[in-house]
Coordinates of C-alpha atoms and ligand atoms in Angstrom, one line a residue:
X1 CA 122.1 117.2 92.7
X2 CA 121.4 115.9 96.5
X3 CA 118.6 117.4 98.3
X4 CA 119.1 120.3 100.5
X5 CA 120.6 119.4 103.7
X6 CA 118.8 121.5 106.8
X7 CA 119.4 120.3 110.0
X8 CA 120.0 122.8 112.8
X9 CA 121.2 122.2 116.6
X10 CA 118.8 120.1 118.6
X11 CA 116.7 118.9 115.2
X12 CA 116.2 114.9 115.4
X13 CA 118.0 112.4 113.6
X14 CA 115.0 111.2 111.7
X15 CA 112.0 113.3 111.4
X16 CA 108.8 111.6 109.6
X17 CA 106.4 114.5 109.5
X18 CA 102.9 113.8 108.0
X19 CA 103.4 110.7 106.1
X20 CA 101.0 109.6 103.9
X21 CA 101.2 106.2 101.7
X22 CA 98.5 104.9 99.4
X23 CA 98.2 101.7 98.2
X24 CA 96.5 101.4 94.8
X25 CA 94.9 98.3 92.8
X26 CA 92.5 96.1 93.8
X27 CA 91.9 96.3 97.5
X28 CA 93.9 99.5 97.3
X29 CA 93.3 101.9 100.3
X30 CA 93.8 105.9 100.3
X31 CA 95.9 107.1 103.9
X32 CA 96.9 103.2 104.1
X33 CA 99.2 105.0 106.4
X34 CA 97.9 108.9 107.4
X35 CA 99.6 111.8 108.8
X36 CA 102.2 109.5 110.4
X37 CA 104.9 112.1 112.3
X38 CA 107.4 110.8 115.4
X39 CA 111.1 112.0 115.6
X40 CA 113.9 109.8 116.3
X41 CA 116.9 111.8 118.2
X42 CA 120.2 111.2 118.0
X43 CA 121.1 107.9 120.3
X44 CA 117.4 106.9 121.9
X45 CA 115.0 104.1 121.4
X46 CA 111.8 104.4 120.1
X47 CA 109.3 102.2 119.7
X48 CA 106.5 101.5 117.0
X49 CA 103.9 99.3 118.3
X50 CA 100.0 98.3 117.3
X51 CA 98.6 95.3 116.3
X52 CA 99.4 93.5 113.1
X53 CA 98.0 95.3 110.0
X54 CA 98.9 98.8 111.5
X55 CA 101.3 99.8 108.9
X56 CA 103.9 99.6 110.9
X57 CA 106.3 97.9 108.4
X58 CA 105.2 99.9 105.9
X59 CA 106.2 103.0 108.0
X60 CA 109.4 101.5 108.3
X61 CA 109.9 100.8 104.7
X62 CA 109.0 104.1 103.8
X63 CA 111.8 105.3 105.5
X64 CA 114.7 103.3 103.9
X65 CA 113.0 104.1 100.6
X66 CA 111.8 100.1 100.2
X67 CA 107.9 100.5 99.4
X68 CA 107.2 97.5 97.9
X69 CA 105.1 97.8 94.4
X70 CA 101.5 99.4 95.1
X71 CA 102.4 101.5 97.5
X72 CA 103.1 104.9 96.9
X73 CA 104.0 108.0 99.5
X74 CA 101.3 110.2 98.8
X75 CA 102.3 113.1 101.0
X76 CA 104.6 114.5 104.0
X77 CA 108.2 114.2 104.7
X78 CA 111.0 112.0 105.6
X79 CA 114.0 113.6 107.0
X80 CA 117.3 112.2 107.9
X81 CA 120.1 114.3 109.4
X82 CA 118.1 117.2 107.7
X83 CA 118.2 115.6 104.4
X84 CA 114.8 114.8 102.5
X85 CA 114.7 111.3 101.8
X86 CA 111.7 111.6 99.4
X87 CA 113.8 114.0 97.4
X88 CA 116.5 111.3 96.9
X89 CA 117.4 109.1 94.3
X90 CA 117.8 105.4 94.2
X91 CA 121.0 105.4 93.7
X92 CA 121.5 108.0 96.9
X93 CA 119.0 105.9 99.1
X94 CA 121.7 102.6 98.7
X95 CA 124.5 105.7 99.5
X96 CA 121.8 105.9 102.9
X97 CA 120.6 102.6 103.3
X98 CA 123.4 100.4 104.9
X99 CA 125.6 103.2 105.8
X100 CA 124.0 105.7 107.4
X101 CA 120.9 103.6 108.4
X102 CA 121.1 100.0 109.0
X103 CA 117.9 97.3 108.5
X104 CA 117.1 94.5 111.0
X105 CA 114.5 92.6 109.8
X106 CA 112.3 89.9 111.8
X107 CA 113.5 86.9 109.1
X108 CA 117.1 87.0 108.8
X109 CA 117.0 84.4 105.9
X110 CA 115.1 86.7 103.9
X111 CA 117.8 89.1 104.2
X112 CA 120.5 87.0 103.8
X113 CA 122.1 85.8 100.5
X114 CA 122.1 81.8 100.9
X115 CA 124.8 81.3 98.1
X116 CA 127.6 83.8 99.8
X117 CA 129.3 83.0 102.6
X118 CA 128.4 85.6 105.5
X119 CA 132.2 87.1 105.9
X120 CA 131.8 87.8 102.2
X121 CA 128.4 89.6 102.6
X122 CA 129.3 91.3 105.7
X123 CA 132.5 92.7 103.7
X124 CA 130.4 93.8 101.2
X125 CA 128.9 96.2 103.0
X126 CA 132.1 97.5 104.2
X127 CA 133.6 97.4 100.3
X128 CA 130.6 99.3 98.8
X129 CA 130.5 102.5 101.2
X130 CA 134.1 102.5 102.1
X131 CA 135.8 101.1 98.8
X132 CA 137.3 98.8 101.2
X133 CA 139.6 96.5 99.5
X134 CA 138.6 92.6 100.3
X135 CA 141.1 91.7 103.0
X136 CA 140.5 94.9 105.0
X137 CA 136.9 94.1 104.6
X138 CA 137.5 90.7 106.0
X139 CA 139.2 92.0 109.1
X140 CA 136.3 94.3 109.9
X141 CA 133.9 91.7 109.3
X142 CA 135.6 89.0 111.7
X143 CA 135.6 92.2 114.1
X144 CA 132.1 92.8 114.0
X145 CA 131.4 88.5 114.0
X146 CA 132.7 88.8 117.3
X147 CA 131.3 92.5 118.0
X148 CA 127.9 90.6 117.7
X149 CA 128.8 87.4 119.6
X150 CA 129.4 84.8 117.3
X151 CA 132.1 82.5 119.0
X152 CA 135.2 81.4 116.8
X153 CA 134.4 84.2 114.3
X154 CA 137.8 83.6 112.1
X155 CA 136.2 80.3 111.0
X156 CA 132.7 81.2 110.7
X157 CA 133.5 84.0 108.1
X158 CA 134.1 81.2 105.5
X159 CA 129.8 79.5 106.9
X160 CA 127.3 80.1 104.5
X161 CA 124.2 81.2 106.4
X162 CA 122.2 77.7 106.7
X163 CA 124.7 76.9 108.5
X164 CA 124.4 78.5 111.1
X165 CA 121.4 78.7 114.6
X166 CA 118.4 81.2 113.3
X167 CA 119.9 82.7 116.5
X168 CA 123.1 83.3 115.3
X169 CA 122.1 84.4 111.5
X170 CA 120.5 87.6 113.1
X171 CA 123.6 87.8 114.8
X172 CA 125.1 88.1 111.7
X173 CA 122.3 90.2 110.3
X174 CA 122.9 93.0 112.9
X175 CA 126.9 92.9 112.2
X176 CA 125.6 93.7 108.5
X177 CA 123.6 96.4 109.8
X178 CA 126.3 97.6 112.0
X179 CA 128.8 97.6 109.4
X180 CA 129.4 101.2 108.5
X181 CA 128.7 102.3 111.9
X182 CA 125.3 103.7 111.2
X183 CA 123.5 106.3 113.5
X184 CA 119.9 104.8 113.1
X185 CA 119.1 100.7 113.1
X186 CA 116.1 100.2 112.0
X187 CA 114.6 97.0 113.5
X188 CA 111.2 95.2 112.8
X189 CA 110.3 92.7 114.6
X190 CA 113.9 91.5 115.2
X191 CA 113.6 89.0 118.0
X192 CA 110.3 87.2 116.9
X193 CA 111.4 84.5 114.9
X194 CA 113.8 83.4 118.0
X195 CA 113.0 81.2 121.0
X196 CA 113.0 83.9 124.5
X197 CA 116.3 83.0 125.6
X198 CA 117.8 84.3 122.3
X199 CA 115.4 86.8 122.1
X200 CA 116.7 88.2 125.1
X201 CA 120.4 87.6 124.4
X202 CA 119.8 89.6 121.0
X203 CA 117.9 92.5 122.7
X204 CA 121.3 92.8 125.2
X205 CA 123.4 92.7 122.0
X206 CA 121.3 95.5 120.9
X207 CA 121.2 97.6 123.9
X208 CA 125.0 97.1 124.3
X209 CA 125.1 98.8 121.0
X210 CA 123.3 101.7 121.9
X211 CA 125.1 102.5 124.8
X212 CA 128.9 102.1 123.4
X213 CA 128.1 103.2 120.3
X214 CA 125.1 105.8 120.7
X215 CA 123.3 103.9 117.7
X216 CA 119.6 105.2 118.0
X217 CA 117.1 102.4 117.1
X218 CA 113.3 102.5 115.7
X219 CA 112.1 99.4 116.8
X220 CA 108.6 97.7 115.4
X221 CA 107.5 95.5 118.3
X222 CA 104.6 93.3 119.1
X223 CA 106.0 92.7 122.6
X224 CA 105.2 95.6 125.1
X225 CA 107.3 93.9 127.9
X226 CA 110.1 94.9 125.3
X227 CA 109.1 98.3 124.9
X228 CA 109.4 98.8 128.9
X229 CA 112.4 97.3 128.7
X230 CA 114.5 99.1 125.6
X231 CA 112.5 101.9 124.6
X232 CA 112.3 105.5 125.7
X233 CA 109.9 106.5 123.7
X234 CA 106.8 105.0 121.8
X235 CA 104.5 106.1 118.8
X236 CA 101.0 103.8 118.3
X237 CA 99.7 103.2 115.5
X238 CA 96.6 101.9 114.7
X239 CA 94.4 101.0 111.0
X240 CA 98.0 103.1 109.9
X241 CA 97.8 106.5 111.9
X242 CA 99.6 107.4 114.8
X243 CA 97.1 107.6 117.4
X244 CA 99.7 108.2 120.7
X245 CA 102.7 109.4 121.1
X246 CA 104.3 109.8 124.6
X247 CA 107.5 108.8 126.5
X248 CA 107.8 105.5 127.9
X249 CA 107.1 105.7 131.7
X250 CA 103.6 107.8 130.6
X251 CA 102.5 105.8 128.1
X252 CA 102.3 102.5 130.5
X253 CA 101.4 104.7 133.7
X254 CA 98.7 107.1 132.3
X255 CA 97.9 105.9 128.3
X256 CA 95.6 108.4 126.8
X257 CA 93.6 107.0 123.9
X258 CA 91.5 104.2 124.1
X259 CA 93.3 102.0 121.8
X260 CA 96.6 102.8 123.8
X261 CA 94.3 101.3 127.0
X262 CA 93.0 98.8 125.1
X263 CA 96.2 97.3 123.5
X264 CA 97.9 97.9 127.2
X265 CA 94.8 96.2 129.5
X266 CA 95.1 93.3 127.2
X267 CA 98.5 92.5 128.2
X268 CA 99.1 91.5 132.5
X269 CA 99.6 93.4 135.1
X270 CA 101.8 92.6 137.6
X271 CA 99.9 90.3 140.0
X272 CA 96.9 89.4 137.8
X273 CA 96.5 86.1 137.1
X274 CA 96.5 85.6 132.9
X275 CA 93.2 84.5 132.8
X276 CA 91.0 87.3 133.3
X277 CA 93.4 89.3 130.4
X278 CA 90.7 91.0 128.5
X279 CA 90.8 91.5 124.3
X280 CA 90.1 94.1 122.2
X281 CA 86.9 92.9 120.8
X282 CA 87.1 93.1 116.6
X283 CA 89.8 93.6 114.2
X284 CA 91.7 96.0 112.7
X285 CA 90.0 96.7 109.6
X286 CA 91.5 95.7 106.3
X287 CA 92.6 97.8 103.8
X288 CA 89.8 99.3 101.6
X289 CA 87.8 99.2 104.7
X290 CA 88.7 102.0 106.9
X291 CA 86.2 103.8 108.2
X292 CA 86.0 107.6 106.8
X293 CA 85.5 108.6 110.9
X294 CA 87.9 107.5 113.8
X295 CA 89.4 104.4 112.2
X296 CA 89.0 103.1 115.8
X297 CA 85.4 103.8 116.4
X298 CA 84.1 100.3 115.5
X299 CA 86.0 98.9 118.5
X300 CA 86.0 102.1 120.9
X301 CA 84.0 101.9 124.2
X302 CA 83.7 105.4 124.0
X303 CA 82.9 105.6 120.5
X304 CA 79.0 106.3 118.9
X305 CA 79.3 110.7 119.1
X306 CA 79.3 113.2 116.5
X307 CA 83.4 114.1 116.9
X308 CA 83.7 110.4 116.4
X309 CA 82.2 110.2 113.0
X310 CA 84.6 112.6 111.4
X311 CA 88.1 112.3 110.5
X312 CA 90.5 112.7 113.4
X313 CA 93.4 114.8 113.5
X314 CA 96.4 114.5 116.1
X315 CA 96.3 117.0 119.0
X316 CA 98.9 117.6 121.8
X317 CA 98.0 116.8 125.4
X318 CA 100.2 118.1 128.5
X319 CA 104.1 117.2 128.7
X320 CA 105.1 116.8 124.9
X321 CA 102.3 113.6 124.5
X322 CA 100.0 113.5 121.1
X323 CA 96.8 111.6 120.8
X324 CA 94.2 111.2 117.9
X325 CA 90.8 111.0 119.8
X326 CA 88.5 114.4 119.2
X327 CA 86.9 113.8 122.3
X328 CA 89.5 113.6 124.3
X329 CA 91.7 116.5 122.8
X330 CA 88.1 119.0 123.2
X331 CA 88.0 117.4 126.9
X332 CA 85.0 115.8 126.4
X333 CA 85.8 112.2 127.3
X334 CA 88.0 111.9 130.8
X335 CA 89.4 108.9 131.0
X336 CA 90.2 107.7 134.8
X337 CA 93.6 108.2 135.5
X338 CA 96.1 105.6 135.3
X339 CA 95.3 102.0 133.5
X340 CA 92.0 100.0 133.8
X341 CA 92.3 97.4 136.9
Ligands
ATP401 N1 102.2 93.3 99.8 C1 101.1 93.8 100.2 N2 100.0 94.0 99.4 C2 98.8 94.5 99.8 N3 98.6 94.9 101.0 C3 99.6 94.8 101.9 C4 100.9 94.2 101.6 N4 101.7 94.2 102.7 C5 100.9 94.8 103.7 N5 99.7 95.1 103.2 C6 98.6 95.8 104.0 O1 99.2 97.0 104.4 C7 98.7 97.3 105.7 C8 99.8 97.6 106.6 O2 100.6 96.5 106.7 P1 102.0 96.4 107.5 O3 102.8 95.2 107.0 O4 102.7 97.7 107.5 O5 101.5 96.1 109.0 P2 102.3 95.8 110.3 O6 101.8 96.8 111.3 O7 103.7 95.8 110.1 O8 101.7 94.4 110.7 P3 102.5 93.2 111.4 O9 102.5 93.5 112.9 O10 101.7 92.0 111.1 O11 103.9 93.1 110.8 C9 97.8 96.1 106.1 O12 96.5 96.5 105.9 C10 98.3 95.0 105.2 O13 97.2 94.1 105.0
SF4_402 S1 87.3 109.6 118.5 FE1 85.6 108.5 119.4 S2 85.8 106.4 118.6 FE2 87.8 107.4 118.2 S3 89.0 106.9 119.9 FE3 88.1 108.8 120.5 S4 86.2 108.2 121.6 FE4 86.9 106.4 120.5
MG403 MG1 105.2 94.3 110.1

């Protein structure tokens, strides 16, 4: 039987409330992600950012029910169109993935089959959610070729994925993802493997797609010049815990945790030269090394007090923003307004 579908009025498209994922075996790590909880509403853009080794892509996998072996969801929810994604099976995940959620991934090779040509695999898609037959799968997938860009589309159907530019195979990957009209693309990383012009030209393919088709996207970023760009809203994580959550214009105006300052001082602002940009001293510990406090405190300017030394819990500031800093939430650390100059 499929999980009970409860989705009122107003309720987000995805809600991940809570998630917790260990990952067991040797360097195994309890809360590798903790209490992770944004919303994605129907037709915005929001943003998952932190440094490498945030769990970020696992977050992401957790959604389209693709933890890799190890990794197990150890507690909270995943809710899509008010169904319960943990609930479901395998075989109702594929009915999810592809359909009603499609996958960008930063390699496109890797998602790719090398040995089929792309029409084919792009058909596929269409054939296995829509029992499409394979000319009317065709079609659509020379429609969505050129949907996505790809010049001369009729006779690339029949190109087999090497041989095409790495900027054209995530052309191709989006098509895939945009197949069955999804409501929620799930990107990670999708522009990094790609020199900046492409990079750009994919990120207006993407946009274009939001605003004609009201496709909401999650999109895992390294690149905060990206997230001022395309995103409304943005969720940080660090050492796999959210620790801000806030809407665009607030988060680079006014960020409120001290990673969120950190992460932000270390990238230029407008009019300082690039060679006073300051780092975030350290590393994001490894897993099986968190520490039991802040997993920040290492690192944290402000860090050394009692509230620091226990674990944190997320707390809501003013004007729907979330942070995970006790000292901050009691109002014992005031950080000066706006960013660090
Ligand atoms: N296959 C794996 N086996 C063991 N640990 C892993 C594996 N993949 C990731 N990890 C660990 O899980 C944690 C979260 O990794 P994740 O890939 O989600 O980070 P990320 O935020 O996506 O980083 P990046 O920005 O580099 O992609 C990290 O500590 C990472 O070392
Ligand atoms: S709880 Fe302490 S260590 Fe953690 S971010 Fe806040 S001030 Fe820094
Ligand atoms: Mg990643």
């Amino acid at each position: 039987m499929s999980p009970e579908v409860t989705r009122g009025a107003g309720d987000p498209l995805l809600a991940v409330d809570g998630l917790t994922i260990d990952l067991t075996g040797h360097g195994g790590q309890q809360g590798l992600v903790q209490d992770v909880t944004f919303a994605v509403h129907g037709g915005e853009s929001v943003a998952l950012i932190g440094e490498s080794g945030c769990g970020k892509t696992m977050t992401a996998m957790a959604v389209l029910g693709l933890l890799p072996g190890g990794f197990t969801v150890t507690g909270g929810s995943i809710r899509f169109q008010g169904r319960d994604l943990l609930a479901c099976s395998e075989r109702e995940m594929r009915s999810v993935r592809g359909r009603s959620i499609g996958a960008i991934f930063q390699e496109p090779m890797s998602s790719l089959n090398p040995t089929m040509r792309v029409g084919d695999q792009i058909a596929e898609v269409r054939r296995l959610h829509f029992r499409e037959n394979r000319k009317v799968a065709l079609r659509r997938a020379r429609e969505l070729l050129d949907r996505v860009g790809i010049p001369d589309a009729e006779k690339r159907l029949a190109s087999y994925p090497h041989e095409l530019s790495g900027g054209m195979q995530q052309r191709v990957m989006i098509a895939s993802a945009i197949a069955c009209d999804p409501e929620l693309v799930l990107a990670d990383e999708p522009t990094t493997a790609l020199d900046v012009t492409i990079q750009a030209e994919i990120l207006e393919l993407l946009r274009d797609l939001r605003r004609e088709q009201g496709i909401a996207v999650l999109l895992v970023t390294h690149d905060l010049g990206v997230v001022a760009d395309f995103c409304d809203r943005v969720v940080a994580m660090y050492a796999g815990s959210v620790v801000e959550r806030s809407d665009v214009e607030r988060l680079f105006g006014e960020p409120a945790h001290p990673y969120t300052r950190a992460l932000l001082d270390a990238v230029p602002h407008t009019g300082r030269p690039r060679t006073v940009l300051p780092v975030i001293q350290g590393r994001v510990p490894a897993a099986g090394q968190f520490p039991t406090g802040c997993r920040f405190e290492p690192r944290c300017a402000h860090g050394g007090h009692d509230r620091c030394s226990v674990p944190q819990h997320e707390a809501s500031l003013q004007d729907g923003r979330y942070t995970r800093c006790a000292r901050i939430a009691d109002g014992d650390l005031v950080l000066p307004e706006g960013r660090a100059r």
